[in-house]
mmCIF file of C-alpha atoms in Angstrom:
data_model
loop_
_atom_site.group_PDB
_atom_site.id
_atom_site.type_symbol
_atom_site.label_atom_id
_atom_site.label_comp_id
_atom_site.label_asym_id
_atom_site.label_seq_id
_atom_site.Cartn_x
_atom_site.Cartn_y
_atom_site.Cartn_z
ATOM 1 C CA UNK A 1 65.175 -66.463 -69.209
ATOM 2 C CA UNK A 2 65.186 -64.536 -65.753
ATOM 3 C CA UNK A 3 62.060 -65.795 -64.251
ATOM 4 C CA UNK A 4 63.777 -68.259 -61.570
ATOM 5 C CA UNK A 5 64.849 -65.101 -60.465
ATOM 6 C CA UNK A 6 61.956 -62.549 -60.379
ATOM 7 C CA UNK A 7 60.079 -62.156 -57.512
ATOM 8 C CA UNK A 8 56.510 -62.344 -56.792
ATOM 9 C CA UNK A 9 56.225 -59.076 -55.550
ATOM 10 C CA UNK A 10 58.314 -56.244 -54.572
ATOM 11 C CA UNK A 11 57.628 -53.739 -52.012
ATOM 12 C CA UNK A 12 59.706 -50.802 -51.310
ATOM 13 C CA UNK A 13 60.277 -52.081 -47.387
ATOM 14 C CA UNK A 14 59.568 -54.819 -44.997
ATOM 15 C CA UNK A 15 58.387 -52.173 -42.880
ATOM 16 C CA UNK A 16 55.489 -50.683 -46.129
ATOM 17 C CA UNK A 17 54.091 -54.266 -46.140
ATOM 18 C CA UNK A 18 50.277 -54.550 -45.059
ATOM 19 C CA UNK A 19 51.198 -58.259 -43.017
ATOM 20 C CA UNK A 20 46.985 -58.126 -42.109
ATOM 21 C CA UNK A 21 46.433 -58.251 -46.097
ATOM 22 C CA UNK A 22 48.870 -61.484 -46.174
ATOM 23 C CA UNK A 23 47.058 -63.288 -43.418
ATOM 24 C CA UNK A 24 43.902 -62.717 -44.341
ATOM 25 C CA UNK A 25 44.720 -64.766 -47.371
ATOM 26 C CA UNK A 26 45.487 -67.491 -45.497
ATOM 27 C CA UNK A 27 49.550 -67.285 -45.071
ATOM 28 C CA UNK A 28 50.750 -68.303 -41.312
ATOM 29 C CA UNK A 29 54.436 -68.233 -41.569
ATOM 30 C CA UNK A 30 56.881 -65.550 -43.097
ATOM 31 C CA UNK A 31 60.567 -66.507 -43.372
ATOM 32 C CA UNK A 32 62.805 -63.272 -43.632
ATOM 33 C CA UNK A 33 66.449 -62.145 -44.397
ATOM 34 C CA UNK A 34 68.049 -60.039 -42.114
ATOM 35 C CA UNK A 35 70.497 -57.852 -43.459
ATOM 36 C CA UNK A 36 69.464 -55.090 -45.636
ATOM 37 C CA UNK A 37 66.039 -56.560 -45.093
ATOM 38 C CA UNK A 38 65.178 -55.867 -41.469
ATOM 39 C CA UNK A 39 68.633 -53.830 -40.757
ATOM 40 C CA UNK A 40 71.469 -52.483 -42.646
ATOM 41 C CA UNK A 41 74.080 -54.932 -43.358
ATOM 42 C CA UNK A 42 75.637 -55.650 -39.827
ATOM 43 C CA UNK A 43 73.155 -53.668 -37.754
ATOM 44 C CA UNK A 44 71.904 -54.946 -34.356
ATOM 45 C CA UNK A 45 68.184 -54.883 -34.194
ATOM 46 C CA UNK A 46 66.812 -51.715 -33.807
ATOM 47 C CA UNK A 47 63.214 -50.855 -31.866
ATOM 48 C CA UNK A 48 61.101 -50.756 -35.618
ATOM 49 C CA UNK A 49 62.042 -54.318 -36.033
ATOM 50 C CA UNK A 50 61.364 -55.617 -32.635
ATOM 51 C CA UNK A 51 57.786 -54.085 -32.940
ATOM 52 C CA UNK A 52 57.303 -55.446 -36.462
ATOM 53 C CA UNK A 53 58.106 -59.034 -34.959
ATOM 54 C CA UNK A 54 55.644 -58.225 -31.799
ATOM 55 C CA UNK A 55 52.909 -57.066 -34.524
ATOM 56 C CA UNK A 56 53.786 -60.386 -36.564
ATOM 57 C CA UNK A 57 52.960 -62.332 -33.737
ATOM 58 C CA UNK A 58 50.059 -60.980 -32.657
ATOM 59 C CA UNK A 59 48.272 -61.441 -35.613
ATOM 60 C CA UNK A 60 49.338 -64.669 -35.218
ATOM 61 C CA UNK A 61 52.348 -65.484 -37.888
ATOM 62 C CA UNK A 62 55.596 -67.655 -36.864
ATOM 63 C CA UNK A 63 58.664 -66.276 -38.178
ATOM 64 C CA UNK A 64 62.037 -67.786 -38.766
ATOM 65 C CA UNK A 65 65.126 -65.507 -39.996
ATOM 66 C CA UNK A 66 67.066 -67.123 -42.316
ATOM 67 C CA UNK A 67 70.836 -65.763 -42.519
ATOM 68 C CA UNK A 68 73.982 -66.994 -44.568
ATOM 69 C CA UNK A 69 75.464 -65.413 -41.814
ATOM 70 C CA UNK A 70 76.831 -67.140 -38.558
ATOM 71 C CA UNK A 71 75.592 -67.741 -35.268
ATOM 72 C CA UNK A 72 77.488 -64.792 -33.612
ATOM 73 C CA UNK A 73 75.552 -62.630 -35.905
ATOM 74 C CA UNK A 74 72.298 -64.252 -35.931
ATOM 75 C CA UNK A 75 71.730 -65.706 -32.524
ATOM 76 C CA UNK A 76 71.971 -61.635 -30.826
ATOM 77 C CA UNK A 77 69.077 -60.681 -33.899
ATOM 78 C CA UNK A 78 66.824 -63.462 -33.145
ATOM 79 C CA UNK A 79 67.233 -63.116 -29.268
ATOM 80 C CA UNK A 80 66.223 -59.129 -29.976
ATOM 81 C CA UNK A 81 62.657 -59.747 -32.342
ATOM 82 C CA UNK A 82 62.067 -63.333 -30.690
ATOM 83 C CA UNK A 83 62.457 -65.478 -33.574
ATOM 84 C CA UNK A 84 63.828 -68.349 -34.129
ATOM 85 C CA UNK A 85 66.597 -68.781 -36.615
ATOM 86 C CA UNK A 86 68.535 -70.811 -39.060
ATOM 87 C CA UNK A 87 72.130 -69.420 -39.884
ATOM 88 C CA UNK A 88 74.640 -70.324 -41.950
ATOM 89 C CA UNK A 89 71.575 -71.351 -44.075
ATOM 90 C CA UNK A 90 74.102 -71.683 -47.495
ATOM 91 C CA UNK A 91 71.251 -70.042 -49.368
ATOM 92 C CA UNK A 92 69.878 -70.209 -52.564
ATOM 93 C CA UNK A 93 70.085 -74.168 -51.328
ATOM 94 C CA UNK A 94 66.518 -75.324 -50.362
ATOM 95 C CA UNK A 95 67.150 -77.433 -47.979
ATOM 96 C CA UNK A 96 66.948 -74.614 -44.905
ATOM 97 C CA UNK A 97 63.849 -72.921 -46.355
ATOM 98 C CA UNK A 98 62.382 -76.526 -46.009
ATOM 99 C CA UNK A 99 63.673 -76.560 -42.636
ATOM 100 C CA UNK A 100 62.287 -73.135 -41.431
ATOM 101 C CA UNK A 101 58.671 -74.450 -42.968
ATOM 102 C CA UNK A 102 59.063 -77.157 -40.974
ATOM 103 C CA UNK A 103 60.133 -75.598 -37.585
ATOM 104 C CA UNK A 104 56.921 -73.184 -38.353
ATOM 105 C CA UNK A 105 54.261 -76.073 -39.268
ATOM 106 C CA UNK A 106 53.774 -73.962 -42.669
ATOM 107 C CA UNK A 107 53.141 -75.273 -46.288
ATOM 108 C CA UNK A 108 54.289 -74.225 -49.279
ATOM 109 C CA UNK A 109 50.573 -72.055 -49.672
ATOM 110 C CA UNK A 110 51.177 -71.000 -46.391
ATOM 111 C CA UNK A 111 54.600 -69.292 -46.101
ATOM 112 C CA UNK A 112 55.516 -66.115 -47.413
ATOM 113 C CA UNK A 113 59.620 -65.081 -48.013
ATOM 114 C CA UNK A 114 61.212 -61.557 -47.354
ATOM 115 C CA UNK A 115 64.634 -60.656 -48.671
ATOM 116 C CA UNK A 116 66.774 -57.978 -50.699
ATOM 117 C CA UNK A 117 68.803 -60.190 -52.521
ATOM 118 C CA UNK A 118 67.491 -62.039 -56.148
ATOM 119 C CA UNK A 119 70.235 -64.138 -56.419
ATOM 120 C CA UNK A 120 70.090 -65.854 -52.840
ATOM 121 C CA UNK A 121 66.813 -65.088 -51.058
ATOM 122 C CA UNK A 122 64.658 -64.962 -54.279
ATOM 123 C CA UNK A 123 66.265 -67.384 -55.904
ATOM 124 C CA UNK A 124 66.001 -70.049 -52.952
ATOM 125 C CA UNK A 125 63.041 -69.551 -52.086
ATOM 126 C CA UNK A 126 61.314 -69.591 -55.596
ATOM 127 C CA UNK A 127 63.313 -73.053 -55.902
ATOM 128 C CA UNK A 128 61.441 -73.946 -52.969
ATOM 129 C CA UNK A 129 58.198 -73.182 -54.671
ATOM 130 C CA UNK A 130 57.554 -69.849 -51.588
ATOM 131 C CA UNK A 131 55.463 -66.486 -52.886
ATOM 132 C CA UNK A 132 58.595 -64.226 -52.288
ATOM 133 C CA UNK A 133 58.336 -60.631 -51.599
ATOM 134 C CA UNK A 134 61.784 -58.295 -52.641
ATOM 135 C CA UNK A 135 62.340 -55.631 -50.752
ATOM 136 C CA UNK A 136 64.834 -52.937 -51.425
ATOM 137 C CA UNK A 137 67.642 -52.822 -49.370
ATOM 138 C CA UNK A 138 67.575 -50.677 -46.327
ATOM 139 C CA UNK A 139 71.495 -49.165 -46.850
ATOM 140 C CA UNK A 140 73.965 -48.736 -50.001
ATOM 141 C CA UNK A 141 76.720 -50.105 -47.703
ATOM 142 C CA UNK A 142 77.364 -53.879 -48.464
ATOM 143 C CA UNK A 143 80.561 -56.124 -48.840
ATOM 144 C CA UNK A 144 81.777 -55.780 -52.186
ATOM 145 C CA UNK A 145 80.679 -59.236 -53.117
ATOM 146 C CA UNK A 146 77.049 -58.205 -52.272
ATOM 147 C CA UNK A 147 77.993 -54.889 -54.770
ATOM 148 C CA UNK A 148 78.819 -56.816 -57.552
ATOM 149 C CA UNK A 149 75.754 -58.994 -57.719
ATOM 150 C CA UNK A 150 73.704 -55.618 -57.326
ATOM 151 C CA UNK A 151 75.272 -54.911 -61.165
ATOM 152 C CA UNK A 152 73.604 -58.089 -62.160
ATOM 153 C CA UNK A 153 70.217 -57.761 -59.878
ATOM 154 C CA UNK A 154 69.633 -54.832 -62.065
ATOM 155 C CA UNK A 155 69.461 -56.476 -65.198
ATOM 156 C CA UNK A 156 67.532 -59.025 -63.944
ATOM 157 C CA UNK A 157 64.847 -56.357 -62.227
ATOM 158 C CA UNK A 158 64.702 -54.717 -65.686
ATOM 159 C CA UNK A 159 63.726 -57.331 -67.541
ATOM 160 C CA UNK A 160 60.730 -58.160 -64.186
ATOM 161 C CA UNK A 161 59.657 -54.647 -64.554
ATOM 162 C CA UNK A 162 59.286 -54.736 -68.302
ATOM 163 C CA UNK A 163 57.180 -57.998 -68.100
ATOM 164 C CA UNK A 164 54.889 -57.307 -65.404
ATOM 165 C CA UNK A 165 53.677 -53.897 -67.602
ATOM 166 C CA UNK A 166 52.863 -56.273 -70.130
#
């Protein structure tokens, strides 16, 4: 019933995942939220982020950040890591995860997603047919919007949890 929701994997943080493991098998892009993903909700980029994006890229990854939020917001976070970005990306639509494959010459087998949301970032990018990784998000402050869909998320997490220690 939830499964268009659960993710392939969860990892505690963006910043816990081993990025060598992922391109050893053979991924070469990684699409990523921003807030509560790389940042708290809002935050400018901060020095752990900037070196993640350096590390990414010296392994040899492309990145893309992929934001429902607006250029204003976006543009100063993607000028700080060095990625390039899609915002306003009306998430869980597929049509800009398509795009950011595109922009990074990836494949479906070839991209990976971050993001703390299930019912935007998983939930696009599993419609897309990307391995998606959920991270927990970085700070308990969101707009109440986000804080109602948490309510949901956690139904939906309990019932991932429960299958996957089947």
């Amino acid at each position: 019933m939830f499964q268009k929701f659960y993710p392939t994997e969860q990892i505690n943080s963006v910043y816990e995942i081993s990025f060598e493991k992922y391109y050893s098998q053979g991924y070469r892009g990684i699409i990523f939220d921003i807030d509560n993903t790389l940042v708290p909700h809002g935050a400018p980029s901060v020095e752990k982020a900037e070196q993640l994006f350096a590390h990414l890229r010296q392994l040899g990854f492309s990145t893309c950040l992929l934001s429902n939020n607006q250029e204003p917001r976006v543009k100063p976070f993607a000028d700080k890591v060095g990625s390039p970005y899609i915002c306003n990306a009306h998430k869980p639509s597929v049509k800009n995860y398509n795009r950011a494959m595109k922009d990074m010459k990836t494949t479906l087998d070839t991209t990976l997603f971050i993001g703390d949301q299930i019912f935007t970032d998983i939930y696009g990018a599993n419609r897309t047919g990307i391995h998606t990784i959920l991270v927990n998000p970085i700070h308990p402050k969101e707009e109440i919007q986000i804080v109602l869909k948490r309510y949901l998320e956690r139904i939906v997490l309990f019932f991932y949890k429960r299958k996957k220690k089947q």
